[in-house]
CSV table of C-alpha atoms and ligand atoms in Angstrom, one decimal:
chain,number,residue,atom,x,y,z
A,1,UNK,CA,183.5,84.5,228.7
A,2,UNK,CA,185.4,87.6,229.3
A,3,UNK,CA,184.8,89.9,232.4
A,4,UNK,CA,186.8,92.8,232.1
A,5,UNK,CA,184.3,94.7,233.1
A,6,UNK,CA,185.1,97.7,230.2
A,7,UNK,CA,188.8,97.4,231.0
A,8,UNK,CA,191.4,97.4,228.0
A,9,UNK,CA,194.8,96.3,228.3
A,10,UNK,CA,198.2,95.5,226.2
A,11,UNK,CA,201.4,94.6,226.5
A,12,UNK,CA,204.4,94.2,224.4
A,13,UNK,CA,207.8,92.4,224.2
A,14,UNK,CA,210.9,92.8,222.1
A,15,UNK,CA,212.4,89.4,223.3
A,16,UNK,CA,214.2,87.3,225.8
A,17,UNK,CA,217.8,87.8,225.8
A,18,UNK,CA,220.8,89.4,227.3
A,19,UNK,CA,220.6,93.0,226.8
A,20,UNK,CA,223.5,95.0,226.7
A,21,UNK,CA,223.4,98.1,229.4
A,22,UNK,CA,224.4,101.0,226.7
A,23,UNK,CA,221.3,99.2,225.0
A,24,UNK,CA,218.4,99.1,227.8
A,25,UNK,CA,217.2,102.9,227.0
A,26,UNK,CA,216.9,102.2,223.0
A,27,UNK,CA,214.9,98.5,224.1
A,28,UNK,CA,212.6,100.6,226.9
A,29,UNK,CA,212.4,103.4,223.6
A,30,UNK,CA,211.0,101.2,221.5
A,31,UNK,CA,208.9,99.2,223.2
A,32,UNK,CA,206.9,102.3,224.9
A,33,UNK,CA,206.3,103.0,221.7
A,34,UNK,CA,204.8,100.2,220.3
A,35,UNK,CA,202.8,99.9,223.5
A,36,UNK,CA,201.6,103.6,223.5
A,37,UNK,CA,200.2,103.1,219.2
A,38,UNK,CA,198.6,99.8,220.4
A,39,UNK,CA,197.0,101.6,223.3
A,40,UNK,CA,195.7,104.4,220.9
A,41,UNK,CA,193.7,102.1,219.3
A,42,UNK,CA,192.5,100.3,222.1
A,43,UNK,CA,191.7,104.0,223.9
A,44,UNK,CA,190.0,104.8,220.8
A,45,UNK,CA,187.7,101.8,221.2
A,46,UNK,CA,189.8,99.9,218.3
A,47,UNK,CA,189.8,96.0,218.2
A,48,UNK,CA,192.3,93.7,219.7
A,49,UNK,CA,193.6,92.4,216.5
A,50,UNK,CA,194.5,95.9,214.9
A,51,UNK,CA,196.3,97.3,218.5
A,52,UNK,CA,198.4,94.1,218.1
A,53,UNK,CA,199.3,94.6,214.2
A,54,UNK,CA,200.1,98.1,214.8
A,55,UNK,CA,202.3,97.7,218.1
A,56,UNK,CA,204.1,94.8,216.1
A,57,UNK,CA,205.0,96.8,213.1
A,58,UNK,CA,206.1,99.4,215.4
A,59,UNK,CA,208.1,96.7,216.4
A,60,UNK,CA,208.8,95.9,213.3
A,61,UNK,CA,210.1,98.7,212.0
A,62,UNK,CA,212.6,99.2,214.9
A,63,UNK,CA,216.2,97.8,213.7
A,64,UNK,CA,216.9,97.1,217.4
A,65,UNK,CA,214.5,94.9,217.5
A,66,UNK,CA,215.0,91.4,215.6
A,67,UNK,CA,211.4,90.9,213.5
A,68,UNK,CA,210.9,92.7,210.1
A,69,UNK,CA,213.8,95.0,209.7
A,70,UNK,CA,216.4,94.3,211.8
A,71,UNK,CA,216.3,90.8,211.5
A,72,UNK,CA,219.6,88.3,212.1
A,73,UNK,CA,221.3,86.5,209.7
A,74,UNK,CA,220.6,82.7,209.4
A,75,UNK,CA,223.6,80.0,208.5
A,76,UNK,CA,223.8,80.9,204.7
A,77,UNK,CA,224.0,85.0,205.8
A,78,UNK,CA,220.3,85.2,204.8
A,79,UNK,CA,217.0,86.6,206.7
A,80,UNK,CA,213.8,84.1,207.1
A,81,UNK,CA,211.1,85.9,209.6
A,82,UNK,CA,208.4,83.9,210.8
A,83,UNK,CA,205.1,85.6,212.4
A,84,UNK,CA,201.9,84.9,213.9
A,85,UNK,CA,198.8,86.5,215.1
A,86,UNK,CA,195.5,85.1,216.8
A,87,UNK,CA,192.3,86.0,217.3
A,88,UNK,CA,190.5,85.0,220.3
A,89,UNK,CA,186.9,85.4,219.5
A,90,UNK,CA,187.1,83.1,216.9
A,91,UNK,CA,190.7,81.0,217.3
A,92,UNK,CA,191.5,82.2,213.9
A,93,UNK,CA,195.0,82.2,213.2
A,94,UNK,CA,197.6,83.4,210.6
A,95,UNK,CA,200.9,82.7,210.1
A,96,UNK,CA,203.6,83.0,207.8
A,97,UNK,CA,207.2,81.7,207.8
A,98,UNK,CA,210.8,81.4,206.1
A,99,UNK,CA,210.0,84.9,204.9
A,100,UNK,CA,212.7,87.3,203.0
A,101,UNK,CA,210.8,89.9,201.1
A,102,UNK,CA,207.5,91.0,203.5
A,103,UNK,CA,208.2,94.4,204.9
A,104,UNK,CA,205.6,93.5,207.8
A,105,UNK,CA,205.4,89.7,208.3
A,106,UNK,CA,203.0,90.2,210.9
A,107,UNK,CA,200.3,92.2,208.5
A,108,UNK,CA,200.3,89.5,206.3
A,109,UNK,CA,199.6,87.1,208.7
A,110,UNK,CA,197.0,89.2,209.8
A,111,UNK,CA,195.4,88.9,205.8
A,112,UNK,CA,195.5,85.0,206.8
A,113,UNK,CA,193.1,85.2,209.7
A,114,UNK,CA,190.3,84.5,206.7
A,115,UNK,CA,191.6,82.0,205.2
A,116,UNK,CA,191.5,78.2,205.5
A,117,UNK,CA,195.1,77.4,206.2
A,118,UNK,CA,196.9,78.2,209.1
A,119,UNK,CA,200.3,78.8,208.4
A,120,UNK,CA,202.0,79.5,204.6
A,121,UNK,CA,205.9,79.3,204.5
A,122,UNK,CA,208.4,80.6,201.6
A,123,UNK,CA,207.2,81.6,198.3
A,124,UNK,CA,203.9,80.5,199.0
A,125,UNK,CA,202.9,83.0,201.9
A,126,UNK,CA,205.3,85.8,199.4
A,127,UNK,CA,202.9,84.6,196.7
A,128,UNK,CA,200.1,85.0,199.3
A,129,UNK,CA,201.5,88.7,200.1
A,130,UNK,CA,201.2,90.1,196.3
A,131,UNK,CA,198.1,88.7,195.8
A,132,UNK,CA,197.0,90.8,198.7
A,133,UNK,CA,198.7,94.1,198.3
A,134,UNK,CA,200.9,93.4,201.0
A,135,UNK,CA,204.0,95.4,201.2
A,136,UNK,CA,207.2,93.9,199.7
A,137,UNK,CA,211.0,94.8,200.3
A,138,UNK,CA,214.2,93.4,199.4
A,139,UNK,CA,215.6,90.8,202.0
A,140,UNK,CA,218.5,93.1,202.0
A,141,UNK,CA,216.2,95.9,203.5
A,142,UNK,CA,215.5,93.8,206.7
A,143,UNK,CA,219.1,93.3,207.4
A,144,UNK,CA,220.3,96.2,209.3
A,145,UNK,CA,223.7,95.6,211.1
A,146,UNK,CA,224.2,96.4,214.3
A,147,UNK,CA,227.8,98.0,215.8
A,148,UNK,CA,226.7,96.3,219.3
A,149,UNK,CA,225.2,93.4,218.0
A,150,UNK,CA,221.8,92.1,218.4
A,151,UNK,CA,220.2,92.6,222.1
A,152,UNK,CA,217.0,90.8,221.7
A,153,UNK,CA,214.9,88.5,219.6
A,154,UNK,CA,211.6,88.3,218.9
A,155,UNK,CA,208.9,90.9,219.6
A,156,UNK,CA,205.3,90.1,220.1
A,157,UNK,CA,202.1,92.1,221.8
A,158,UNK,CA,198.9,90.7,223.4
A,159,UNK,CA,195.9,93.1,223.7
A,160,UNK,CA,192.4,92.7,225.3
A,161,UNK,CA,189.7,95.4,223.8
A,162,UNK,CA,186.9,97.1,225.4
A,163,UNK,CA,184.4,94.1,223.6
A,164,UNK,CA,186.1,91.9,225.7
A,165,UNK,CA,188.3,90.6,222.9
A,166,UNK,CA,191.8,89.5,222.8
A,167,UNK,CA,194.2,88.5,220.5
A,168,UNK,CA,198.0,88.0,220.2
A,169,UNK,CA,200.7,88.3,218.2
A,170,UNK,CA,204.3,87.2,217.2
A,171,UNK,CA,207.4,88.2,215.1
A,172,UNK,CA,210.6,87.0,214.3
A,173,UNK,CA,213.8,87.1,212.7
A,174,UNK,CA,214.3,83.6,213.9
A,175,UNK,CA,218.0,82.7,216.0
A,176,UNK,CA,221.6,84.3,214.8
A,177,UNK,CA,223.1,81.5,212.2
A,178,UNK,CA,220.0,78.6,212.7
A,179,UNK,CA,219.5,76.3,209.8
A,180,UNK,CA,218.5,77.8,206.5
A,181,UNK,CA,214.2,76.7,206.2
A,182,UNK,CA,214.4,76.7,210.2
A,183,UNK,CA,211.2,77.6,211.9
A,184,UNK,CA,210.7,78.0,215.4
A,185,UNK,CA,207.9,78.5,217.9
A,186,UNK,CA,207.6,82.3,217.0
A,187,UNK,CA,204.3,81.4,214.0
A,188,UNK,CA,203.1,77.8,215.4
A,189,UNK,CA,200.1,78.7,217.8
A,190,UNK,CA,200.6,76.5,221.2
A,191,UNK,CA,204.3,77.3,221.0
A,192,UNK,CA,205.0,81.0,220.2
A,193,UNK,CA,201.4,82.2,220.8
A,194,UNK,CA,197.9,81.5,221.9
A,195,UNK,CA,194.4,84.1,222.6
A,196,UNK,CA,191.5,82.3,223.8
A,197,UNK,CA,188.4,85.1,224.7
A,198,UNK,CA,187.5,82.3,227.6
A,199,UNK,CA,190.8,82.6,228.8
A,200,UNK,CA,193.7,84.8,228.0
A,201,UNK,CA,196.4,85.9,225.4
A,202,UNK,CA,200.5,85.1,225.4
A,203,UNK,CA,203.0,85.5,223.3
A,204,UNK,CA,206.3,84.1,224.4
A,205,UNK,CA,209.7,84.4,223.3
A,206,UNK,CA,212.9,82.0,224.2
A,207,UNK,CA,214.8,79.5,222.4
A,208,UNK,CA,212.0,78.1,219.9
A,209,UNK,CA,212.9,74.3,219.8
A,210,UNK,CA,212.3,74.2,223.8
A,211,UNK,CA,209.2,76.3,223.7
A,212,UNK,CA,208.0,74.3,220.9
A,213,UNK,CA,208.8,70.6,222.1
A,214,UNK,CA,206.7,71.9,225.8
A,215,UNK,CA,204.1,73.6,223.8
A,216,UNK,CA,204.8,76.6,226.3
A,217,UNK,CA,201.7,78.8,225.1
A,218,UNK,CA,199.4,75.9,225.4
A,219,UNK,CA,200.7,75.0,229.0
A,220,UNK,CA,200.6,78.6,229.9
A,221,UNK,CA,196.8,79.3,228.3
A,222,UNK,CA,195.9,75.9,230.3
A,223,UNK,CA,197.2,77.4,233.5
A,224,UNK,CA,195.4,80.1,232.9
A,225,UNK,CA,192.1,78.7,233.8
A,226,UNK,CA,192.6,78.2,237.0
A,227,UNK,CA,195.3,81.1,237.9
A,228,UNK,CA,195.9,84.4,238.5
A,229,UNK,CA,198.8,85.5,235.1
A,230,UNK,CA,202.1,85.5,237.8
A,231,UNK,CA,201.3,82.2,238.7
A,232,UNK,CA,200.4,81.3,235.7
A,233,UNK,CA,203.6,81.9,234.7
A,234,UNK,CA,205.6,79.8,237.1
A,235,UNK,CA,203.5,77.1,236.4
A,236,UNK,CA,204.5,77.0,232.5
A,237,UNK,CA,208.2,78.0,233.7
A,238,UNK,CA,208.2,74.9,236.0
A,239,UNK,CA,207.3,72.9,232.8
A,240,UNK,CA,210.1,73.9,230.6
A,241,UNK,CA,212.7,73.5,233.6
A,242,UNK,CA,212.5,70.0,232.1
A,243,UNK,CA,214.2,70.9,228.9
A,244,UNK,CA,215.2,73.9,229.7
A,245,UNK,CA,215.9,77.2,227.8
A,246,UNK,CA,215.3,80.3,228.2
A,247,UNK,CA,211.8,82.1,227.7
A,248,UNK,CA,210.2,85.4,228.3
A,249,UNK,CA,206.5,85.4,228.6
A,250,UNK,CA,203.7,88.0,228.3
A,251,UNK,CA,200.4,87.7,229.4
A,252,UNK,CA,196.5,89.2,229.7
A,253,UNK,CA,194.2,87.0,231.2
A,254,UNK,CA,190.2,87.5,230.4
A,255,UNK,CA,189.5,89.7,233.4
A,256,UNK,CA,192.3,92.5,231.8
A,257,UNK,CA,195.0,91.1,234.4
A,258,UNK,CA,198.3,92.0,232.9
A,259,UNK,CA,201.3,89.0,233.6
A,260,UNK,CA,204.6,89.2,232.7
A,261,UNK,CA,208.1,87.4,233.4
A,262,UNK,CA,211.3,85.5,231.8
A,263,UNK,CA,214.0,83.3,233.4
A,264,UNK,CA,217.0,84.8,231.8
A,265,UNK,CA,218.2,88.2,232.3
A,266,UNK,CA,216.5,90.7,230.3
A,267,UNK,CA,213.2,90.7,228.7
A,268,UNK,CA,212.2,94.4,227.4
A,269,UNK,CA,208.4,95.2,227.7
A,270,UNK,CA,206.3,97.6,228.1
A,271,UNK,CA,202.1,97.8,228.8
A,272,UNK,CA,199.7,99.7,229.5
A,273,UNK,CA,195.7,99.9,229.9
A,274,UNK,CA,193.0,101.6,230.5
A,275,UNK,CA,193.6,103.1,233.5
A,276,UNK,CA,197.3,103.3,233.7
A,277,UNK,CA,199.7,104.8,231.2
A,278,UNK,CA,202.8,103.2,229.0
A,279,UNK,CA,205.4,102.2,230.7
A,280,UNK,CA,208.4,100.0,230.1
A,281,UNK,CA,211.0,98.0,231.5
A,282,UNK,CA,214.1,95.8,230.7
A,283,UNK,CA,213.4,93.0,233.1
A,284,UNK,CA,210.4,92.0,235.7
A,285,UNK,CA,212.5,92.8,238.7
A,286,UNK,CA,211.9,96.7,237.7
A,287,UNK,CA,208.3,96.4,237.0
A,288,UNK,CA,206.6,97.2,240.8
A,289,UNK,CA,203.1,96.1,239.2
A,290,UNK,CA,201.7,99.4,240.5
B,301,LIG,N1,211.6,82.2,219.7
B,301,LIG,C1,212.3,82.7,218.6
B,301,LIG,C2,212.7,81.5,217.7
B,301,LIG,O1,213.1,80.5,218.3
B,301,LIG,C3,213.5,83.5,219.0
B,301,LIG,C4,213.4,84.3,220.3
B,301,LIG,O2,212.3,84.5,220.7
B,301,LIG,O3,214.4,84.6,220.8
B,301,LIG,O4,212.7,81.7,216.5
């Protein structure tokens, strides 16, 4: 079980993808933060689950950012977001996907962590949301356009509490033109997402058909028992060299050990815990670890 010895920790992404210089500040922005609302929580003595709901509607609610609004057009023009979050005391997970009227995809996912099924898609997981007094919005309210186009993809945010929980989560506007009904790894736990209290938490980002068909969380959560997060990371990087893609990874491992990394050139992030502030970066190489 855990043993982060009273230690809480989080970290946040807002995707894997080429990042635009004129653009880094507004990622570094916005992911600080998201980090610094999640950390309140956790400071506070909050619970993993609600410092990863509110960094990711923070997230959210960022147009530079492509999850709730400010999410990319599919084929037909339209927006679908997918999201995900986990709970690793008890593997509970909700998801909900091919989305167009939830203003928070990632808070109704959240109301799923109760409920029998894992996953709801379309009308069902909308019919899910008004049932629940989830917030609703017109798909046109999630489509913001951009003058310098899109910089990233989607955001996610693991968090380990003081109890020794963790939990992760995921949100996306999907990929720029994909298949109307598309879904990608973003909301299927394994792929997009995994927290395990024995173990660790990671929420990934990348091209979702790769991280799906290597079940990149799942490799990265197994490599997780027996290393340290960085190589950890590798490890589940070595295993998608064999279809390849690109991927950004974040990580906490049970002992409050924060991992991050990606294998294309920007991946904005920013984490903090309990006894180190927020800070935030546009790609591993700035990130000293100290
Ligand atoms: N993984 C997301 C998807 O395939 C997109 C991304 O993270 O860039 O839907």
């Amino acid at each position: 079980m855990p043993d982060a010895g009273g230690r809480w920790a989080l970290i946040v992404h807002g995707g894997a993808k080429a990042i635009a210089p004129a653009a880094w500040a507004r990622h570094r922005q916005g992911c600080l933060a998201a980090a610094e609302a999640g950390a309140a929580i956790l400071a506070a003595g909050g619970d993993a689950l609600s410092a990863v709901e509110v960094a990711v509607r923070a997230l959210e609610d960022d147009p530079t950012f492509n999850a709730g609004r400010g999410s990319v057009r599919n084929a037909a023009g339209e927006v679908e977001c997918d999201a995900a979050i986990m709970d690793g005391a008890s593997l509970a997970v909700g998801g909900v996907a091919a989305v167009r009227t939830l203003r928070h995809p990632i808070s109704v996912a959240r109301a799923m962590l109760p409920e029998r099924p894992v996953l709801l898609v379309g009308e069902g997981a909308e019919a899910f949301a008004r049932a629940h007094g989830q917030e609703l919005c017109a798909p046109a309210d999630l489509l913001v356009d951009q003058a310098d186009g899109k910089g990233c993809d989607t955001v996610g945010c693991v968090a380990l509490d003081l109890a020794g929980n963790l939990a992760a989560g995921t949100s996306t506007g999907g990929l720029t033109g994909c298949a109307v009904g598309r879904v990608g790894d973003s909301p299927l736990p394994g792929c997009g997402l995994y927290a395990d209290n024995a173990v660790g938490a990671v929420s990934l980002s990348g091209e979702g058909e790769s991280l799906i068909r290597t079940t990149l969380a799942a490799r990265l959560i197994q490599a997780l028992e027996e290393q340290a997060p960085d190589a950890a990371i590798e490890t589940a990087m070595a295993s998608l060299a064999r279809v390849g893609g690109e991927a950004g990874l974040i990580v906490i491992d049970r002992h409050g050990r924060i991992g991050w990394g990606h294998n294309n050139a920007q991946f904005a992030v920013a984490h903090a815990a309990s006894d180190r502030p927020a800070r935030a970066f546009v790609a591993r190489d700035e990130d000293d670890g100290e």
